[in-house]
PDB file of C-alpha atoms in Angstrom:
ATOM      1  CA  UNK D   1       0.302  -0.377  -0.062  1.00 71.00           C
ATOM      2  CA  UNK D   2       1.645   3.247  -0.841  1.00 88.00           C
ATOM      3  CA  UNK D   3       2.822   5.490   2.207  1.00 93.00           C
ATOM      4  CA  UNK D   4       2.941   9.646   2.599  1.00 94.00           C
ATOM      5  CA  UNK D   5       5.967   9.822   0.313  1.00 94.00           C
ATOM      6  CA  UNK D   6       4.424   7.777  -2.158  1.00 95.00           C
ATOM      7  CA  UNK D   7       1.130   9.843  -2.076  1.00 97.00           C
ATOM      8  CA  UNK D   8       2.738  12.278  -1.582  1.00 96.00           C
ATOM      9  CA  UNK D   9       4.441  12.035  -5.366  1.00 97.00           C
ATOM     10  CA  UNK D  10       0.651  11.345  -6.914  1.00 97.00           C
ATOM     11  CA  UNK D  11      -0.285  14.420  -5.980  1.00 98.00           C
ATOM     12  CA  UNK D  12       2.698  17.036  -6.989  1.00 97.00           C
ATOM     13  CA  UNK D  13       2.362  14.761 -10.420  1.00 98.00           C
ATOM     14  CA  UNK D  14      -1.464  15.161 -10.796  1.00 98.00           C
ATOM     15  CA  UNK D  15      -1.196  18.666 -10.187  1.00 97.00           C
ATOM     16  CA  UNK D  16       1.334  18.939 -12.882  1.00 97.00           C
ATOM     17  CA  UNK D  17      -0.700  17.358 -15.496  1.00 98.00           C
ATOM     18  CA  UNK D  18      -4.710  17.706 -14.365  1.00 98.00           C
ATOM     19  CA  UNK D  19      -4.913  21.437 -12.856  1.00 98.00           C
ATOM     20  CA  UNK D  20      -6.860  23.431 -14.639  1.00 98.00           C
ATOM     21  CA  UNK D  21      -8.596  20.711 -16.940  1.00 98.00           C
ATOM     22  CA  UNK D  22     -12.404  20.562 -17.551  1.00 98.00           C
ATOM     23  CA  UNK D  23     -14.498  17.372 -17.148  1.00 98.00           C
ATOM     24  CA  UNK D  24     -16.597  16.750 -20.093  1.00 98.00           C
ATOM     25  CA  UNK D  25     -17.701  13.543 -18.766  1.00 98.00           C
ATOM     26  CA  UNK D  26     -17.270  10.358 -16.065  1.00 98.00           C
ATOM     27  CA  UNK D  27     -17.220   6.100 -16.856  1.00 98.00           C
ATOM     28  CA  UNK D  28     -17.357   4.275 -14.073  1.00 98.00           C
ATOM     29  CA  UNK D  29     -17.384   0.824 -14.764  1.00 97.00           C
ATOM     30  CA  UNK D  30     -16.723  -0.536 -11.270  1.00 97.00           C
ATOM     31  CA  UNK D  31     -19.429   0.698  -9.121  1.00 97.00           C
ATOM     32  CA  UNK D  32     -18.002  -0.302  -6.058  1.00 96.00           C
ATOM     33  CA  UNK D  33     -15.307   1.934  -6.278  1.00 98.00           C
ATOM     34  CA  UNK D  34     -17.576   5.211  -5.717  1.00 98.00           C
ATOM     35  CA  UNK D  35     -18.477   5.413  -2.338  1.00 98.00           C
ATOM     36  CA  UNK D  36     -20.248   8.704  -1.812  1.00 98.00           C
ATOM     37  CA  UNK D  37     -22.442   8.796  -3.839  1.00 98.00           C
ATOM     38  CA  UNK D  38     -23.318   5.827  -4.119  1.00 94.00           C
ATOM     39  CA  UNK D  39     -25.198   5.581  -6.756  1.00 97.00           C
ATOM     40  CA  UNK D  40     -22.370   6.258  -9.965  1.00 97.00           C
ATOM     41  CA  UNK D  41     -24.355   7.983 -12.361  1.00 97.00           C
ATOM     42  CA  UNK D  42     -25.321  10.762  -9.763  1.00 98.00           C
ATOM     43  CA  UNK D  43     -21.037  10.810  -9.473  1.00 98.00           C
ATOM     44  CA  UNK D  44     -20.650  10.269 -12.659  1.00 98.00           C
ATOM     45  CA  UNK D  45     -23.354  13.981 -13.268  1.00 98.00           C
ATOM     46  CA  UNK D  46     -22.434  16.010 -10.779  1.00 98.00           C
ATOM     47  CA  UNK D  47     -18.464  15.931 -12.004  1.00 98.00           C
ATOM     48  CA  UNK D  48     -19.836  17.023 -15.131  1.00 98.00           C
ATOM     49  CA  UNK D  49     -18.651  20.782 -16.354  1.00 98.00           C
ATOM     50  CA  UNK D  50     -16.420  20.663 -13.726  1.00 98.00           C
ATOM     51  CA  UNK D  51     -12.630  22.227 -14.065  1.00 98.00           C
ATOM     52  CA  UNK D  52      -9.252  20.278 -11.519  1.00 98.00           C
ATOM     53  CA  UNK D  53      -8.156  23.601  -9.598  1.00 98.00           C
ATOM     54  CA  UNK D  54      -5.682  21.457  -7.609  1.00 98.00           C
ATOM     55  CA  UNK D  55      -4.882  17.770  -5.953  1.00 98.00           C
ATOM     56  CA  UNK D  56      -4.040  18.216  -2.702  1.00 98.00           C
ATOM     57  CA  UNK D  57      -3.216  15.693   0.130  1.00 97.00           C
ATOM     58  CA  UNK D  58      -4.561  13.776   3.508  1.00 97.00           C
ATOM     59  CA  UNK D  59      -2.507  11.332   4.880  1.00 96.00           C
ATOM     60  CA  UNK D  60      -2.774   9.183   2.415  1.00 96.00           C
ATOM     61  CA  UNK D  61      -5.526  10.086   0.627  1.00 98.00           C
ATOM     62  CA  UNK D  62      -5.702  12.499  -2.467  1.00 98.00           C
ATOM     63  CA  UNK D  63      -8.471  15.818  -2.360  1.00 98.00           C
ATOM     64  CA  UNK D  64      -8.982  16.404  -5.924  1.00 98.00           C
ATOM     65  CA  UNK D  65      -9.982  20.002  -5.434  1.00 98.00           C
ATOM     66  CA  UNK D  66     -12.937  20.914  -8.277  1.00 98.00           C
ATOM     67  CA  UNK D  67     -15.063  24.173  -8.046  1.00 96.00           C
ATOM     68  CA  UNK D  68     -17.386  23.042  -5.316  1.00 96.00           C
ATOM     69  CA  UNK D  69     -16.365  20.089  -4.645  1.00 98.00           C
ATOM     70  CA  UNK D  70     -13.503  17.834  -3.263  1.00 98.00           C
ATOM     71  CA  UNK D  71     -13.169  14.250  -5.237  1.00 98.00           C
ATOM     72  CA  UNK D  72     -11.611  12.262  -1.940  1.00 98.00           C
ATOM     73  CA  UNK D  73      -9.503   8.951  -3.354  1.00 98.00           C
ATOM     74  CA  UNK D  74      -7.570   6.422  -2.046  1.00 98.00           C
ATOM     75  CA  UNK D  75      -5.007   3.924  -4.138  1.00 97.00           C
ATOM     76  CA  UNK D  76      -5.372   1.151  -1.811  1.00 95.00           C
ATOM     77  CA  UNK D  77      -3.030  -1.641  -2.503  1.00 90.00           C
ATOM     78  CA  UNK D  78      -2.687  -1.155  -6.178  1.00 93.00           C
ATOM     79  CA  UNK D  79      -5.077   1.694  -7.485  1.00 97.00           C
ATOM     80  CA  UNK D  80      -2.839   4.299  -9.933  1.00 97.00           C
ATOM     81  CA  UNK D  81      -3.613   7.416 -11.371  1.00 98.00           C
ATOM     82  CA  UNK D  82      -2.568   8.018 -15.209  1.00 98.00           C
ATOM     83  CA  UNK D  83      -3.389  10.651 -18.306  1.00 98.00           C
ATOM     84  CA  UNK D  84      -3.142   9.524 -21.532  1.00 98.00           C
ATOM     85  CA  UNK D  85      -4.834  10.820 -25.287  1.00 98.00           C
ATOM     86  CA  UNK D  86      -8.057  10.097 -25.572  1.00 97.00           C
ATOM     87  CA  UNK D  87      -7.599   7.893 -28.511  1.00 96.00           C
ATOM     88  CA  UNK D  88      -5.195   5.560 -26.417  1.00 97.00           C
ATOM     89  CA  UNK D  89      -6.748   2.138 -25.580  1.00 96.00           C
ATOM     90  CA  UNK D  90      -7.611   2.047 -21.415  1.00 95.00           C
ATOM     91  CA  UNK D  91      -5.528  -0.497 -20.149  1.00 95.00           C
ATOM     92  CA  UNK D  92      -7.121  -3.986 -18.258  1.00 96.00           C
ATOM     93  CA  UNK D  93      -8.685  -3.532 -14.364  1.00 97.00           C
ATOM     94  CA  UNK D  94      -9.496   0.484 -15.114  1.00 98.00           C
ATOM     95  CA  UNK D  95     -12.265   1.438 -13.137  1.00 98.00           C
ATOM     96  CA  UNK D  96     -12.836   4.870 -13.474  1.00 98.00           C
ATOM     97  CA  UNK D  97     -12.016   7.495 -16.544  1.00 98.00           C
ATOM     98  CA  UNK D  98     -12.554  11.333 -16.161  1.00 98.00           C
ATOM     99  CA  UNK D  99     -12.633  12.412 -19.798  1.00 98.00           C
ATOM    100  CA  UNK D 100     -11.406  15.830 -20.015  1.00 98.00           C
ATOM    101  CA  UNK D 101     -12.037  18.294 -22.654  1.00 98.00           C
ATOM    102  CA  UNK D 102      -8.666  19.168 -24.494  1.00 98.00           C
ATOM    103  CA  UNK D 103      -9.069  15.131 -25.345  1.00 97.00           C
ATOM    104  CA  UNK D 104      -6.604  13.830 -22.671  1.00 98.00           C
ATOM    105  CA  UNK D 105      -8.377  11.401 -19.927  1.00 98.00           C
ATOM    106  CA  UNK D 106      -7.247  11.004 -15.905  1.00 98.00           C
ATOM    107  CA  UNK D 107      -7.777   6.953 -15.397  1.00 98.00           C
ATOM    108  CA  UNK D 108      -8.539   5.214 -12.673  1.00 98.00           C
ATOM    109  CA  UNK D 109      -6.692   1.699 -12.440  1.00 98.00           C
ATOM    110  CA  UNK D 110      -7.073  -1.112  -9.763  1.00 97.00           C
ATOM    111  CA  UNK D 111      -6.134  -4.257 -10.101  1.00 96.00           C
ATOM    112  CA  UNK D 112      -7.156  -5.659  -6.626  1.00 95.00           C
ATOM    113  CA  UNK D 113     -10.078  -2.919  -6.414  1.00 96.00           C
ATOM    114  CA  UNK D 114      -9.777  -1.953  -2.939  1.00 96.00           C
ATOM    115  CA  UNK D 115      -9.671   1.783  -3.819  1.00 97.00           C
ATOM    116  CA  UNK D 116     -12.429   4.060  -2.580  1.00 98.00           C
ATOM    117  CA  UNK D 117     -13.590   7.404  -4.402  1.00 98.00           C
ATOM    118  CA  UNK D 118     -16.125  10.057  -1.737  1.00 98.00           C
ATOM    119  CA  UNK D 119     -17.176  13.696  -3.579  1.00 98.00           C
ATOM    120  CA  UNK D 120     -17.845  16.636  -1.095  1.00 98.00           C
ATOM    121  CA  UNK D 121     -18.786  19.769  -1.068  1.00 98.00           C
ATOM    122  CA  UNK D 122     -16.202  21.904  -0.356  1.00 96.00           C
ATOM    123  CA  UNK D 123     -14.841  21.851   3.284  1.00 93.00           C
ATOM    124  CA  UNK D 124     -17.727  19.162   4.394  1.00 97.00           C
ATOM    125  CA  UNK D 125     -15.032  16.152   3.235  1.00 97.00           C
ATOM    126  CA  UNK D 126     -12.482  17.415   6.316  1.00 96.00           C
ATOM    127  CA  UNK D 127     -15.996  16.963   8.294  1.00 97.00           C
ATOM    128  CA  UNK D 128     -17.171  13.493   7.931  1.00 97.00           C
ATOM    129  CA  UNK D 129     -15.028   9.799   6.637  1.00 97.00           C
ATOM    130  CA  UNK D 130     -13.149   9.020   5.490  1.00 97.00           C
ATOM    131  CA  UNK D 131     -11.359  12.377   6.431  1.00 98.00           C
ATOM    132  CA  UNK D 132     -12.800  13.421  10.049  1.00 97.00           C
ATOM    133  CA  UNK D 133     -10.481  11.268  12.365  1.00 96.00           C
ATOM    134  CA  UNK D 134      -7.007  11.375  10.905  1.00 98.00           C
ATOM    135  CA  UNK D 135      -4.882  12.462  12.993  1.00 97.00           C
ATOM    136  CA  UNK D 136      -1.273  14.820  12.781  1.00 97.00           C
ATOM    137  CA  UNK D 137       0.594  15.739   9.878  1.00 97.00           C
ATOM    138  CA  UNK D 138       4.473  14.446   9.923  1.00 96.00           C
ATOM    139  CA  UNK D 139       5.507  17.183   6.902  1.00 93.00           C
ATOM    140  CA  UNK D 140       3.177  19.904   8.873  1.00 95.00           C
ATOM    141  CA  UNK D 141       4.731  22.690  11.402  1.00 96.00           C
ATOM    142  CA  UNK D 142       1.805  21.443  13.491  1.00 97.00           C
ATOM    143  CA  UNK D 143       4.125  18.363  14.308  1.00 98.00           C
ATOM    144  CA  UNK D 144       6.295  19.313  17.024  1.00 98.00           C
ATOM    145  CA  UNK D 145       7.890  17.279  19.404  1.00 98.00           C
ATOM    146  CA  UNK D 146       5.704  18.559  21.816  1.00 98.00           C
ATOM    147  CA  UNK D 147       3.037  17.686  20.094  1.00 98.00           C
ATOM    148  CA  UNK D 148       3.514  14.262  19.196  1.00 98.00           C
ATOM    149  CA  UNK D 149       4.326  13.013  22.554  1.00 98.00           C
ATOM    150  CA  UNK D 150       1.406  14.821  24.213  1.00 97.00           C
ATOM    151  CA  UNK D 151      -0.734  13.012  21.493  1.00 97.00           C
ATOM    152  CA  UNK D 152       0.906   9.038  22.412  1.00 98.00           C
ATOM    153  CA  UNK D 153       3.749   9.127  25.232  1.00 97.00           C
ATOM    154  CA  UNK D 154       0.940   8.320  27.886  1.00 96.00           C
ATOM    155  CA  UNK D 155      -0.635   5.449  25.966  1.00 97.00           C
ATOM    156  CA  UNK D 156       0.260   1.266  26.944  1.00 98.00           C
ATOM    157  CA  UNK D 157      -0.522   0.486  24.025  1.00 97.00           C
ATOM    158  CA  UNK D 158       2.737  -1.122  22.126  1.00 98.00           C
ATOM    159  CA  UNK D 159       4.542   1.375  19.571  1.00 98.00           C
ATOM    160  CA  UNK D 160       3.983   0.024  16.587  1.00 98.00           C
ATOM    161  CA  UNK D 161       0.292  -0.440  16.059  1.00 98.00           C
ATOM    162  CA  UNK D 162      -0.016   3.260  18.007  1.00 98.00           C
ATOM    163  CA  UNK D 163       2.212   4.503  15.054  1.00 98.00           C
ATOM    164  CA  UNK D 164       0.147   2.394  12.344  1.00 98.00           C
ATOM    165  CA  UNK D 165      -3.433   3.719  13.802  1.00 97.00           C
ATOM    166  CA  UNK D 166      -3.831   7.479  11.234  1.00 97.00           C
ATOM    167  CA  UNK D 167      -6.055   8.290  13.823  1.00 97.00           C
ATOM    168  CA  UNK D 168      -2.609   9.749  15.907  1.00 97.00           C
ATOM    169  CA  UNK D 169      -0.474   9.943  13.079  1.00 97.00           C
ATOM    170  CA  UNK D 170      -0.957  10.260   9.249  1.00 98.00           C
ATOM    171  CA  UNK D 171       0.525   8.637   6.328  1.00 96.00           C
ATOM    172  CA  UNK D 172       2.789   5.918   8.020  1.00 96.00           C
ATOM    173  CA  UNK D 173       2.250   2.211   6.919  1.00 95.00           C
ATOM    174  CA  UNK D 174       4.528  -0.776   8.094  1.00 96.00           C
ATOM    175  CA  UNK D 175       7.570   0.113   6.032  1.00 95.00           C
ATOM    176  CA  UNK D 176       8.017   3.515   7.375  1.00 96.00           C
ATOM    177  CA  UNK D 177       6.962   2.849  10.526  1.00 98.00           C
ATOM    178  CA  UNK D 178       9.475  -0.334  11.047  1.00 98.00           C
ATOM    179  CA  UNK D 179      12.048   2.126   9.132  1.00 98.00           C
ATOM    180  CA  UNK D 180      11.621   4.688  11.702  1.00 98.00           C
ATOM    181  CA  UNK D 181      11.431   2.672  14.633  1.00 98.00           C
ATOM    182  CA  UNK D 182      14.611   1.003  13.553  1.00 98.00           C
ATOM    183  CA  UNK D 183      16.505   4.577  12.871  1.00 98.00           C
ATOM    184  CA  UNK D 184      15.743   5.820  16.548  1.00 98.00           C
ATOM    185  CA  UNK D 185      16.442   2.331  17.968  1.00 98.00           C
ATOM    186  CA  UNK D 186      13.095   1.915  19.691  1.00 98.00           C
ATOM    187  CA  UNK D 187      12.120  -1.925  19.640  1.00 98.00           C
ATOM    188  CA  UNK D 188       8.504  -2.007  17.737  1.00 98.00           C
ATOM    189  CA  UNK D 189       7.062  -4.572  20.989  1.00 98.00           C
ATOM    190  CA  UNK D 190       7.524  -1.575  23.537  1.00 98.00           C
ATOM    191  CA  UNK D 191       4.762   0.102  24.842  1.00 98.00           C
ATOM    192  CA  UNK D 192       4.771   4.403  23.888  1.00 98.00           C
ATOM    193  CA  UNK D 193       4.627   5.030  27.885  1.00 98.00           C
ATOM    194  CA  UNK D 194       8.077   3.206  28.382  1.00 98.00           C
ATOM    195  CA  UNK D 195       9.601   5.199  26.135  1.00 98.00           C
ATOM    196  CA  UNK D 196      12.250   7.962  27.166  1.00 98.00           C
ATOM    197  CA  UNK D 197      12.150  11.370  26.187  1.00 98.00           C
ATOM    198  CA  UNK D 198      15.560  10.897  24.721  1.00 98.00           C
ATOM    199  CA  UNK D 199      13.960   8.027  22.697  1.00 98.00           C
ATOM    200  CA  UNK D 200      11.196  10.259  21.553  1.00 98.00           C
ATOM    201  CA  UNK D 201      13.295  13.088  19.850  1.00 98.00           C
ATOM    202  CA  UNK D 202      14.967  10.534  17.621  1.00 98.00           C
ATOM    203  CA  UNK D 203      12.019   8.932  16.551  1.00 98.00           C
ATOM    204  CA  UNK D 204      10.388  12.073  15.854  1.00 98.00           C
ATOM    205  CA  UNK D 205      13.025  13.593  13.869  1.00 98.00           C
ATOM    206  CA  UNK D 206      13.220   9.230  12.311  1.00 98.00           C
ATOM    207  CA  UNK D 207       9.464   9.480  11.044  1.00 97.00           C
ATOM    208  CA  UNK D 208       9.836  13.157   8.907  1.00 96.00           C
TER     209      UNK D 208
END
């Protein structure tokens, strides 16, 4: 599953490729990817005529900002976006296609079919699932050592599953949690309340 650095790379790339493009129509061939609204036809109809303003990120989620709407997308295990010329035939496992007015297309491909898409009004996406309970962003200025310790230090939970819990710190998956703990010299099965101040400082920097 892509973790924060991979999703951030996707965000930056998509921002360069699709910002400013106008959606002419949307094709959905795998309805279960569309989580909100439940009806794929309604999802597609709401997006017709909208222009992509920018592509943002919250944790492992992409936030595709359109005029008046926000598309929240999670890639899960193998979800991928690609921009293609309309004449290029779609690859196998292409489940959602955003057809632009300039004869290009943004295609969502997902072999495992675990990806999700939610559509919200601007600002609403931060108050409702799946984004409303997400924790601190490791790349934000607000992710200070003090804030990090305040959130986790008194917990009796083992530190690895605690860091994997997106309600505390977002964007970390199995790989980066292992790397951060190894770098900080902290065993993954230690409980958070057993970690010393110097270790918290090393872990905080290792995560960043």
